[in-house]
XYZ file of C-alpha atoms in Angstrom:
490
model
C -0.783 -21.869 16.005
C -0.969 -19.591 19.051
C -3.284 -17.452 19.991
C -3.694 -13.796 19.267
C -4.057 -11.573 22.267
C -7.376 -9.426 22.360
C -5.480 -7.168 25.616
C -2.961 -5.631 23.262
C 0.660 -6.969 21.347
C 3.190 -8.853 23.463
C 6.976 -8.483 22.965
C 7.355 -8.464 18.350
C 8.909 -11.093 17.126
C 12.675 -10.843 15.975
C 13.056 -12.598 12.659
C 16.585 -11.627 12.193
C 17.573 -13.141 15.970
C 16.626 -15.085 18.878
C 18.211 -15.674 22.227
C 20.951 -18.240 20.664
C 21.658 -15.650 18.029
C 21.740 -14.858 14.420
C 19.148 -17.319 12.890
C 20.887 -19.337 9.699
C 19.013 -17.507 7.001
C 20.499 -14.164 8.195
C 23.912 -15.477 8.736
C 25.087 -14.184 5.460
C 23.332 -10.721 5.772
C 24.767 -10.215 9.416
C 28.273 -11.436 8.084
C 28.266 -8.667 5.270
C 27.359 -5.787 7.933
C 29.400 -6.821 10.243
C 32.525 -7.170 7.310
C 31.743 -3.658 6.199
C 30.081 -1.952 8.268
C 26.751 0.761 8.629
C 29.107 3.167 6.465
C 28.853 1.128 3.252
C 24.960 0.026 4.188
C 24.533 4.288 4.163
C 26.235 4.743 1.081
C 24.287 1.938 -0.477
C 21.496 3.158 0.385
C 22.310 6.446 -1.312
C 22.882 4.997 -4.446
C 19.746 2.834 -4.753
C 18.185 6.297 -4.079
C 20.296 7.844 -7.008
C 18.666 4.673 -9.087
C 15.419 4.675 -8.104
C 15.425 8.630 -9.191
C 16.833 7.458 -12.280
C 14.426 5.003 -13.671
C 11.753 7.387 -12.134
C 9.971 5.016 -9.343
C 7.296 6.941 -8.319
C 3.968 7.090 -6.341
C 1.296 9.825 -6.239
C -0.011 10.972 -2.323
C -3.034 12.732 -2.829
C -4.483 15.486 -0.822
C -1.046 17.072 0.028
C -0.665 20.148 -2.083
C 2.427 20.428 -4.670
C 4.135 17.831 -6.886
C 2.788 14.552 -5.212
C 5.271 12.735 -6.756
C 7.661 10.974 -4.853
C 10.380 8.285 -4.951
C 8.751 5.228 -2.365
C 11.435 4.567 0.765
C 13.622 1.743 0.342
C 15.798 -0.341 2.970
C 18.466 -2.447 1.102
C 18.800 -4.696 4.044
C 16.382 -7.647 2.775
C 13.767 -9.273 4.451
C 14.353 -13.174 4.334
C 12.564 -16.013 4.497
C 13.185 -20.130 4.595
C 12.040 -21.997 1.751
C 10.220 -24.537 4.197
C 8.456 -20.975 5.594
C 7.526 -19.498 2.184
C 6.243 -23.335 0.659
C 3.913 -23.496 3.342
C 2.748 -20.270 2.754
C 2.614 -20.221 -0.636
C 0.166 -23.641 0.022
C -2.000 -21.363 2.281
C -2.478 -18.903 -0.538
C -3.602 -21.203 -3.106
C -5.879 -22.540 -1.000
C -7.001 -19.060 -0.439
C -7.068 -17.577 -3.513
C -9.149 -21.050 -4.799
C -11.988 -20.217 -2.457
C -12.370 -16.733 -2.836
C -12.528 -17.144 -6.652
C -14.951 -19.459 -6.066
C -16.752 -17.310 -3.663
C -17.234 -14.633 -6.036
C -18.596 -16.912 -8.976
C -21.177 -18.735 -6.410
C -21.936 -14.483 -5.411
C -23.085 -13.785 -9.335
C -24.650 -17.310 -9.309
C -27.057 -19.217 -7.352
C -25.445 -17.887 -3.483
C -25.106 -21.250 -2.516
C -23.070 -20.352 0.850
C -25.381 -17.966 1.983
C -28.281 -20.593 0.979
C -26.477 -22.979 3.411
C -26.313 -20.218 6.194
C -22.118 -19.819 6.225
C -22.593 -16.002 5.069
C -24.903 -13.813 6.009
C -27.252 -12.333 3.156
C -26.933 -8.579 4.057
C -23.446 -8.715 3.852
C -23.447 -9.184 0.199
C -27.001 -7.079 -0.343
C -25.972 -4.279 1.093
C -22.727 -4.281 -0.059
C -21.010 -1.652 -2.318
C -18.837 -3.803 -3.860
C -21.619 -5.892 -5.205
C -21.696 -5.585 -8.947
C -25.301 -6.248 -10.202
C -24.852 -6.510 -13.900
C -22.272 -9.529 -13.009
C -25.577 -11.518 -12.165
C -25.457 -14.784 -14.233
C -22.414 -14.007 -16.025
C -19.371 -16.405 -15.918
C -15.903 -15.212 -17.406
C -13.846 -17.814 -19.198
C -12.193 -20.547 -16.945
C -14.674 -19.320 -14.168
C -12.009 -16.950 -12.981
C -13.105 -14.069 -11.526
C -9.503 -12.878 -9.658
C -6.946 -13.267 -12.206
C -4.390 -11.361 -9.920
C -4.479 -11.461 -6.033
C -2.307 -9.696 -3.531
C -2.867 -11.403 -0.349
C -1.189 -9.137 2.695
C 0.529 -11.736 5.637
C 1.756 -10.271 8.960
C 3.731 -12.663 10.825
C 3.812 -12.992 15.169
C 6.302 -15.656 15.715
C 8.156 -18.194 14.204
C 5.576 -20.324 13.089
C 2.813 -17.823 13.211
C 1.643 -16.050 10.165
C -1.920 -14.339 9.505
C -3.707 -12.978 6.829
C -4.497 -8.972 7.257
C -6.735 -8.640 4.585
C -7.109 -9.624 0.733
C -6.762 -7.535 -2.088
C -9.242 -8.766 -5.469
C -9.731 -5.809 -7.311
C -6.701 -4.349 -8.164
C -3.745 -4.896 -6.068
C -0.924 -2.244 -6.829
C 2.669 -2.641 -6.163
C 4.292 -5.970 -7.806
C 6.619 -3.418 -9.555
C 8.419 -2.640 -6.227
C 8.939 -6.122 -5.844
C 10.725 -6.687 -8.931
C 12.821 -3.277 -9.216
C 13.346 -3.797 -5.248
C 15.346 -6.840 -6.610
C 16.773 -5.105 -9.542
C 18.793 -2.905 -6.940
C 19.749 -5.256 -4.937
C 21.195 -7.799 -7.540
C 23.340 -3.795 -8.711
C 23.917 -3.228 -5.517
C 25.356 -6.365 -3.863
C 25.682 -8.699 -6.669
C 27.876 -11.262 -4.037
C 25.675 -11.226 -1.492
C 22.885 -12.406 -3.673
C 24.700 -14.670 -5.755
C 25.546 -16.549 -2.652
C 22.574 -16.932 -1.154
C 21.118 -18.231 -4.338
C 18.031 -16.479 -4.388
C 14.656 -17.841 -5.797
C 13.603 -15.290 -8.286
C 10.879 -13.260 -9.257
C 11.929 -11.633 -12.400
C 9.764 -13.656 -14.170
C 6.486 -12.515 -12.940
C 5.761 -10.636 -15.900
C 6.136 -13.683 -18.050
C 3.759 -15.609 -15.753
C 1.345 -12.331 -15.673
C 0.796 -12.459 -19.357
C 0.686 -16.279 -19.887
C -1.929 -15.944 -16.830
C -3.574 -13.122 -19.329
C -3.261 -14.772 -22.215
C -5.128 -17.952 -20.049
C -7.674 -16.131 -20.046
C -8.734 -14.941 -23.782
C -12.397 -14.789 -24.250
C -14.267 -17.194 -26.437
C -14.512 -15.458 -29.512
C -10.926 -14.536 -29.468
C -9.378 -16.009 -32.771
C -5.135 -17.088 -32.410
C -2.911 -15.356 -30.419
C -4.941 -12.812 -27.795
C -4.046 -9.345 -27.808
C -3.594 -8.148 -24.210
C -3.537 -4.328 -22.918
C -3.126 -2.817 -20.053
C -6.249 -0.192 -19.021
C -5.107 2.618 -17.020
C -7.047 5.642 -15.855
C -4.279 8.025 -16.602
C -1.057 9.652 -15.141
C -2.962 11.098 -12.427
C -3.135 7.710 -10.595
C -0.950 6.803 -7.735
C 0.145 3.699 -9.799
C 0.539 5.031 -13.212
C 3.774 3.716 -13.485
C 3.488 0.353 -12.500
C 1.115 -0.207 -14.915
C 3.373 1.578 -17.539
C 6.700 -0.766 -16.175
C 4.079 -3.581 -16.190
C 3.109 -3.349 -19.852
C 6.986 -3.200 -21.119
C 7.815 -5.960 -19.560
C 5.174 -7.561 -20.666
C 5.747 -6.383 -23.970
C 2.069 -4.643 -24.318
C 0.425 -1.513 -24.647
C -0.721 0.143 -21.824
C -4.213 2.505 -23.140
C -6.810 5.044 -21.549
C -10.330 4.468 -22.331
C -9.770 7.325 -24.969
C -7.388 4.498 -26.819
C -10.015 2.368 -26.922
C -13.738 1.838 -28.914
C -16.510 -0.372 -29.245
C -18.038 -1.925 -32.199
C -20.719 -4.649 -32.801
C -20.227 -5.613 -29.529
C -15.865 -6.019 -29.814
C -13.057 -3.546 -28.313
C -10.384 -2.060 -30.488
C -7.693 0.186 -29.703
C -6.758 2.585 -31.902
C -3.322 2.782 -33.471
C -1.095 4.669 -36.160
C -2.226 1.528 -38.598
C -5.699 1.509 -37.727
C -7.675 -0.105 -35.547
C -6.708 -3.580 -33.433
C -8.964 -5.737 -31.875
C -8.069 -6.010 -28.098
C -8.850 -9.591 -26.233
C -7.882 -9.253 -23.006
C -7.533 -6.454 -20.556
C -5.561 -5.961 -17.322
C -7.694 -3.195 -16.225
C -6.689 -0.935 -13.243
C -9.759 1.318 -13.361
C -12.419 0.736 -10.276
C -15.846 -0.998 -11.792
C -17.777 2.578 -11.315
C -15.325 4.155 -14.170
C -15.237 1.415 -16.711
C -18.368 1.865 -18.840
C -20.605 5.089 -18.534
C -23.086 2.916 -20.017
C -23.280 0.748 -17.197
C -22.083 2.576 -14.015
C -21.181 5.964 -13.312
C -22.028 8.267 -16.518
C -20.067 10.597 -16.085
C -17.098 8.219 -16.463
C -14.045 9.811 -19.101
C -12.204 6.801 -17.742
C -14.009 3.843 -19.001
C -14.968 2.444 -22.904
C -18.659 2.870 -23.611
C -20.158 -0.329 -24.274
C -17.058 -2.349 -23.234
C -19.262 -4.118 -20.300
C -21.219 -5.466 -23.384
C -18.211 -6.296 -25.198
C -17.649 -8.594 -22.102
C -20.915 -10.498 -21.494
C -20.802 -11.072 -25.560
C -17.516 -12.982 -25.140
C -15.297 -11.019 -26.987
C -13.159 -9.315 -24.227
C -11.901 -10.462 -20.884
C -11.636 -8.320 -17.926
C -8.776 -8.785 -15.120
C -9.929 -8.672 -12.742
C -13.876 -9.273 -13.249
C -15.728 -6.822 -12.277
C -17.253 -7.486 -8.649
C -14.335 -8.866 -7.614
C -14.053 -6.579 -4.570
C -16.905 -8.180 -3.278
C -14.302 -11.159 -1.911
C -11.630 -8.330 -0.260
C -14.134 -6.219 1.797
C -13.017 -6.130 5.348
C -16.198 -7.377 6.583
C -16.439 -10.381 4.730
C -12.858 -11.798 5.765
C -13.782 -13.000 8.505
C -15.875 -15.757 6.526
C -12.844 -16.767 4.002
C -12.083 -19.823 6.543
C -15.916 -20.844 5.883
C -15.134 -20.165 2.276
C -12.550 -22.703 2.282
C -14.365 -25.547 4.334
C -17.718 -24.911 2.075
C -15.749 -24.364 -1.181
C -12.835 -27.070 -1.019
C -13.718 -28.848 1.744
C -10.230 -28.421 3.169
C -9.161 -26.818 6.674
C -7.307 -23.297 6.384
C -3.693 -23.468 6.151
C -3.443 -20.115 7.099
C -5.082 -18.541 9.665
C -7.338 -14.976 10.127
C -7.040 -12.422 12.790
C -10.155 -12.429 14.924
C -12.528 -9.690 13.610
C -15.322 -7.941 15.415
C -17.812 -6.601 12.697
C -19.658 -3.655 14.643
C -22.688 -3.850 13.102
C -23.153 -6.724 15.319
C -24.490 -5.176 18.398
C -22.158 -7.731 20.884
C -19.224 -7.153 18.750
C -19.553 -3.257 18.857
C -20.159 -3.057 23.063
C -16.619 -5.117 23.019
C -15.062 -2.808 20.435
C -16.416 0.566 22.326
C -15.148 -0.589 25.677
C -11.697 -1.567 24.529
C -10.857 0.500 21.695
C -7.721 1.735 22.881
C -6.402 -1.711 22.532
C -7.964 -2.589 19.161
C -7.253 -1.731 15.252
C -10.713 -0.060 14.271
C -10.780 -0.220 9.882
C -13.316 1.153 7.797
C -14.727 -2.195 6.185
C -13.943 -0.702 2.877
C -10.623 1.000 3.526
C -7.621 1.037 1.962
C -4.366 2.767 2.020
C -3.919 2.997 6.293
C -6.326 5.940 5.933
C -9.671 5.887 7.872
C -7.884 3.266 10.850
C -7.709 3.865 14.043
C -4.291 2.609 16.234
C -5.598 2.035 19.671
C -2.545 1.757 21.702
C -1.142 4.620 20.156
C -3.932 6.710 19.581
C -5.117 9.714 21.979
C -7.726 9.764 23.761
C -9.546 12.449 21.946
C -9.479 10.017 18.643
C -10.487 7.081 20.817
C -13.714 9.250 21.275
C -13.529 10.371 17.648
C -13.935 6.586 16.397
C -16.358 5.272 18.733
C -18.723 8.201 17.733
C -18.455 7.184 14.061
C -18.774 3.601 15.238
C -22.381 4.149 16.824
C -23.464 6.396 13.882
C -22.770 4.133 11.434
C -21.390 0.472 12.457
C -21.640 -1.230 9.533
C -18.758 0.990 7.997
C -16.604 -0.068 10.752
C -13.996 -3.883 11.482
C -11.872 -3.680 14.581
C -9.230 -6.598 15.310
C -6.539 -6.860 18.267
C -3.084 -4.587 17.688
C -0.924 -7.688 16.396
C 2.831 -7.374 17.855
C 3.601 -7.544 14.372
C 7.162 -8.824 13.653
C 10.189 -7.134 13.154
C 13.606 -7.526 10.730
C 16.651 -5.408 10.689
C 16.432 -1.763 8.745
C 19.049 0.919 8.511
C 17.538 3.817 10.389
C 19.394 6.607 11.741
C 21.780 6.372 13.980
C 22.014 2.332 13.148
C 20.396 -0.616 12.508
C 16.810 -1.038 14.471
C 13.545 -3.592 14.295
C 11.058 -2.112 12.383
C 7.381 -3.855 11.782
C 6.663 -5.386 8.432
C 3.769 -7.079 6.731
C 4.443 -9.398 3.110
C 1.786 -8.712 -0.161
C 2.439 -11.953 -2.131
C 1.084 -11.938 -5.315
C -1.452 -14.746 -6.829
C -2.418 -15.049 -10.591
C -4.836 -17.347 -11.302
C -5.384 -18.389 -15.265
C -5.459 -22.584 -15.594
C -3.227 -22.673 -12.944
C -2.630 -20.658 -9.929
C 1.117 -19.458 -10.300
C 3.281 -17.451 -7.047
C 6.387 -15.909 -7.526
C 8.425 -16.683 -4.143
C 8.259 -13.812 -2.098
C 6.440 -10.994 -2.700
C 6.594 -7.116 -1.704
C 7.877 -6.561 2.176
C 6.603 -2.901 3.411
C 8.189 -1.980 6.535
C 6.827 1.109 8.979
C 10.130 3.523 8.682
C 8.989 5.174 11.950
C 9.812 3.507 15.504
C 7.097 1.654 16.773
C 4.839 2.065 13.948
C 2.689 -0.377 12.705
C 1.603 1.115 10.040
C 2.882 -0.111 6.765
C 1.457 1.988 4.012
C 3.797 4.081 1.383
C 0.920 6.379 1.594
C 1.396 6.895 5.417
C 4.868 7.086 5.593
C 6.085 3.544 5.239
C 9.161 1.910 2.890
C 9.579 -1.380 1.108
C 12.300 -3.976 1.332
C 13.543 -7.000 -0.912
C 11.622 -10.021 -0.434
C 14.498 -12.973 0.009
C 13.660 -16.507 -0.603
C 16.795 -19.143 0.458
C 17.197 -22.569 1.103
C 17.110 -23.663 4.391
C 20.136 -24.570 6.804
C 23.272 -22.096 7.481
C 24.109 -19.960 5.557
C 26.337 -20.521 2.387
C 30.224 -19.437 2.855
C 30.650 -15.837 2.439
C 32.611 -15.114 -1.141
C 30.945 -11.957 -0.927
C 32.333 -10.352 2.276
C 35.183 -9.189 -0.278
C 33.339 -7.853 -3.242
C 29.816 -6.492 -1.578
């Protein structure tokens, strides 16, 4: 694998074309644009629009004022990969997703790796993420990380990295599947010939992964629910699309009450005991008991409900502790100590500036580095060097010396770029991949996962929440492209 570049990004990688041309798995794609040209492509895009508004796909952006609702930006030209490129990935991530889950039970347990010296102790002591009542419990199965979305950016053709890794609760598997949903309406052809590997069934595979994962005092069939803080949250209706596919309620901790120790939700035929739930409320809001009192979010004893062995939680709490940005540099170190395997996929180099080495060689190049807050999210708090001002350059390295431990900076990746209807034509824009991993007795990946693409020229960042899109995930076989039935019928 080559390596990254600690100067700045080199010339992006094209993953539609190369010097001899169209590569084979965008054959098909370039056929169709080329049969009908970028007036049907605009028109398409107007009526996934018209859908999207239809169903109601939304997400919430904070902090601007008005109705933050908004519909997310979609390209309908899809982002494709080989099926030789996604198996080896797809390898990588269950290799991955092994050792962090195993990382985070050996955090709650005897801290074996930092015993042996592979992770430094004040990384985890010091930590926010660190969830102290976890101490010396185990969930069922040992699984900590039921569901995993594991960001990739790619840099050549061979070359693919992991950004960062999301345990706690990774958000947007519903673009993925109602992505595809609008592009099996929209061009039904096109997809039919390409054969696409499918990821409809992810809700199927979410529950049985659920269902895997039923406490030990949960008698027949387990009773799964979805835990949601409200309608207020930015993802409020993925979990609401998530729990009718899955066929589930979706409940605020309002729904739901503790007794002797077990959690029922109550209903129009009285109460039901609940088993299992997907919860997409942050550890400090789940029990006021236990964490923040003030909590009207959580269940009130439901933390007890969970060391008792009568509920699961997915993800455990804690979980986080395996996706801060400052320990992902040690994941390769997780996967040599854990499995005692080599990383199939590769991290970006990270300087951590609370190492006083690493934060001179962050201060004196910043304007060619990515600065992060370690426990960031969303694009916000990240500094672009190569594109940022000066002024901001001296922003960040004054919150850098006042507090470094807050603070990750990697090199500015020439993150790769695929083929997106922008104005005036078709243009590269840069793209990252969120596969999703759920982990029950098995670990279980739907090929693909959710492309985000930076809508703006020369952005890199990918974010909905900073202005970026999504795009349909392809999977195909490898070789040329099939013969074009579609050209005809779109």
């Amino acid at each position: 694998m080559n390596q990254i570049s600690a100067t700045g990004p080199s010339k992006p990688f094209d993953e539609m074309q190369d010097a001899a041309g169209v590569r084979p798995a965008y054959r098909g794609v370039a056929a169709w644009i080329e049969a009908h040209g970028l007036a049907a492509l605009a028109a398409k895009r107007q009526e996934a629009e018209a859908l999207f508004r239809r169903v109601g796909i939304t997400f919430a952006v904070y902090g601007e004022g008005g109705d933050p609702e908004r519909l997310i930006p979609f390209d309908v030209i899809p982002r494709i990969l080989a099926r030789s490129e996604w198996d080896r990935l797809a390898r990588g991530l269950t290799q991955r997703v092994k050792a962090l889950n195993a990382f985070i039970g050996d955090v709650y347990a005897k801290q074996e790796i930092v015993r042996a010296g592979r992770v430094p102790a004040a990384l985890l002591a010091d930590n926010e993420a660190f969830c102290a009542p976890m101490q010396g419990f185990t969930p069922p199965a040992g699984v900590f990380t039921h569901i995993s979305g594991i960001d990739l950016v790619r840099t050549g053709p061979d070359d693919f990295w992991v950004l960062e890794d999301n345990c706690r609760t990774p958000s947007g598997v519903s673009y993925m599947l109602e992505n595809r949903e609008a592009m099996l309406r929209l061009f039904p052809g096109l997809c039919s010939d390409h054969r696409l590997a499918p990821v409809g069934h992810y809700p199927e595979e979410l529950l049985e992964t659920l269902k895997e994962a039923a406490p030990p005092n949960c008698k027949g069939v387990p009773c799964v629910a979805i835990l949601t803080p409200g309608h207020f949250n930015s993802a409020y209706y993925e979990h609401c699309f998530l729990a009718d596919e899955m066929g589930v309620e979706v409940v605020e901790g309002a729904d739901l009450f503790v007794e002797d120790d077990v959690v029922y939700m109550r209903t129009t035929s009285g109460p039901k005991r609940v088993d299992v739930l997907y919860r997409r409320v942050d550890d400090d809001y789940l029990d006021p008991r236990v964490f923040k009192p003030e909590s009207m979010l959580g269940v009130p004893g439901i933390f007890a409900a969970y060391r008792a062995g009568n509920v699961t939680l997915a993800n455990a709490p804690g979980a986080g502790i395996a996706d801060d940005k400052a320990i992902y540099p040690f994941v390769p170190e997780m996967i040599r100590f854990y499995l005692g395997e080599e990383p199939l996929l590769q991290n970006v180099p990270t300087y951590l500036c609370e190492r006083e080495q690493d934060r001179a060689y962050v201060l004196e190049n910043i304007g060619q580095l990515v600065v992060k807050l370690a426990r960031g999210s969303g694009g916000y708090g990240m500094l672009v060097g190569p594109h940022s001002t000066r002024a901001q350059q001296e922003e960040f390295a004054a919150r850098i010396r006042a507090r470094p431990h807050d603070y990750i900076a990697q090199p500015t990746l020439a993150l790769s770029t695929v083929p997106t209807l922008a104005e005036g034509g078709i243009a590269g824009r840069h793209v990252d991949l969120r596969p999703y991993v759920l982990m029950g007795k098995e670990v279980r990946i739907v090929p693909g996962g959710l492309t985000r693409v930076a809508l703006r020229e020369g952005s890199l960042v990918v974010n909905s929440s900073q202005g970026g899109g999504t795009k349909d995930t392809w999977v195909v076989d490898d070789g040329p492209a099939p013969m074009m039935q579609s050209q005809a019928q779109g």
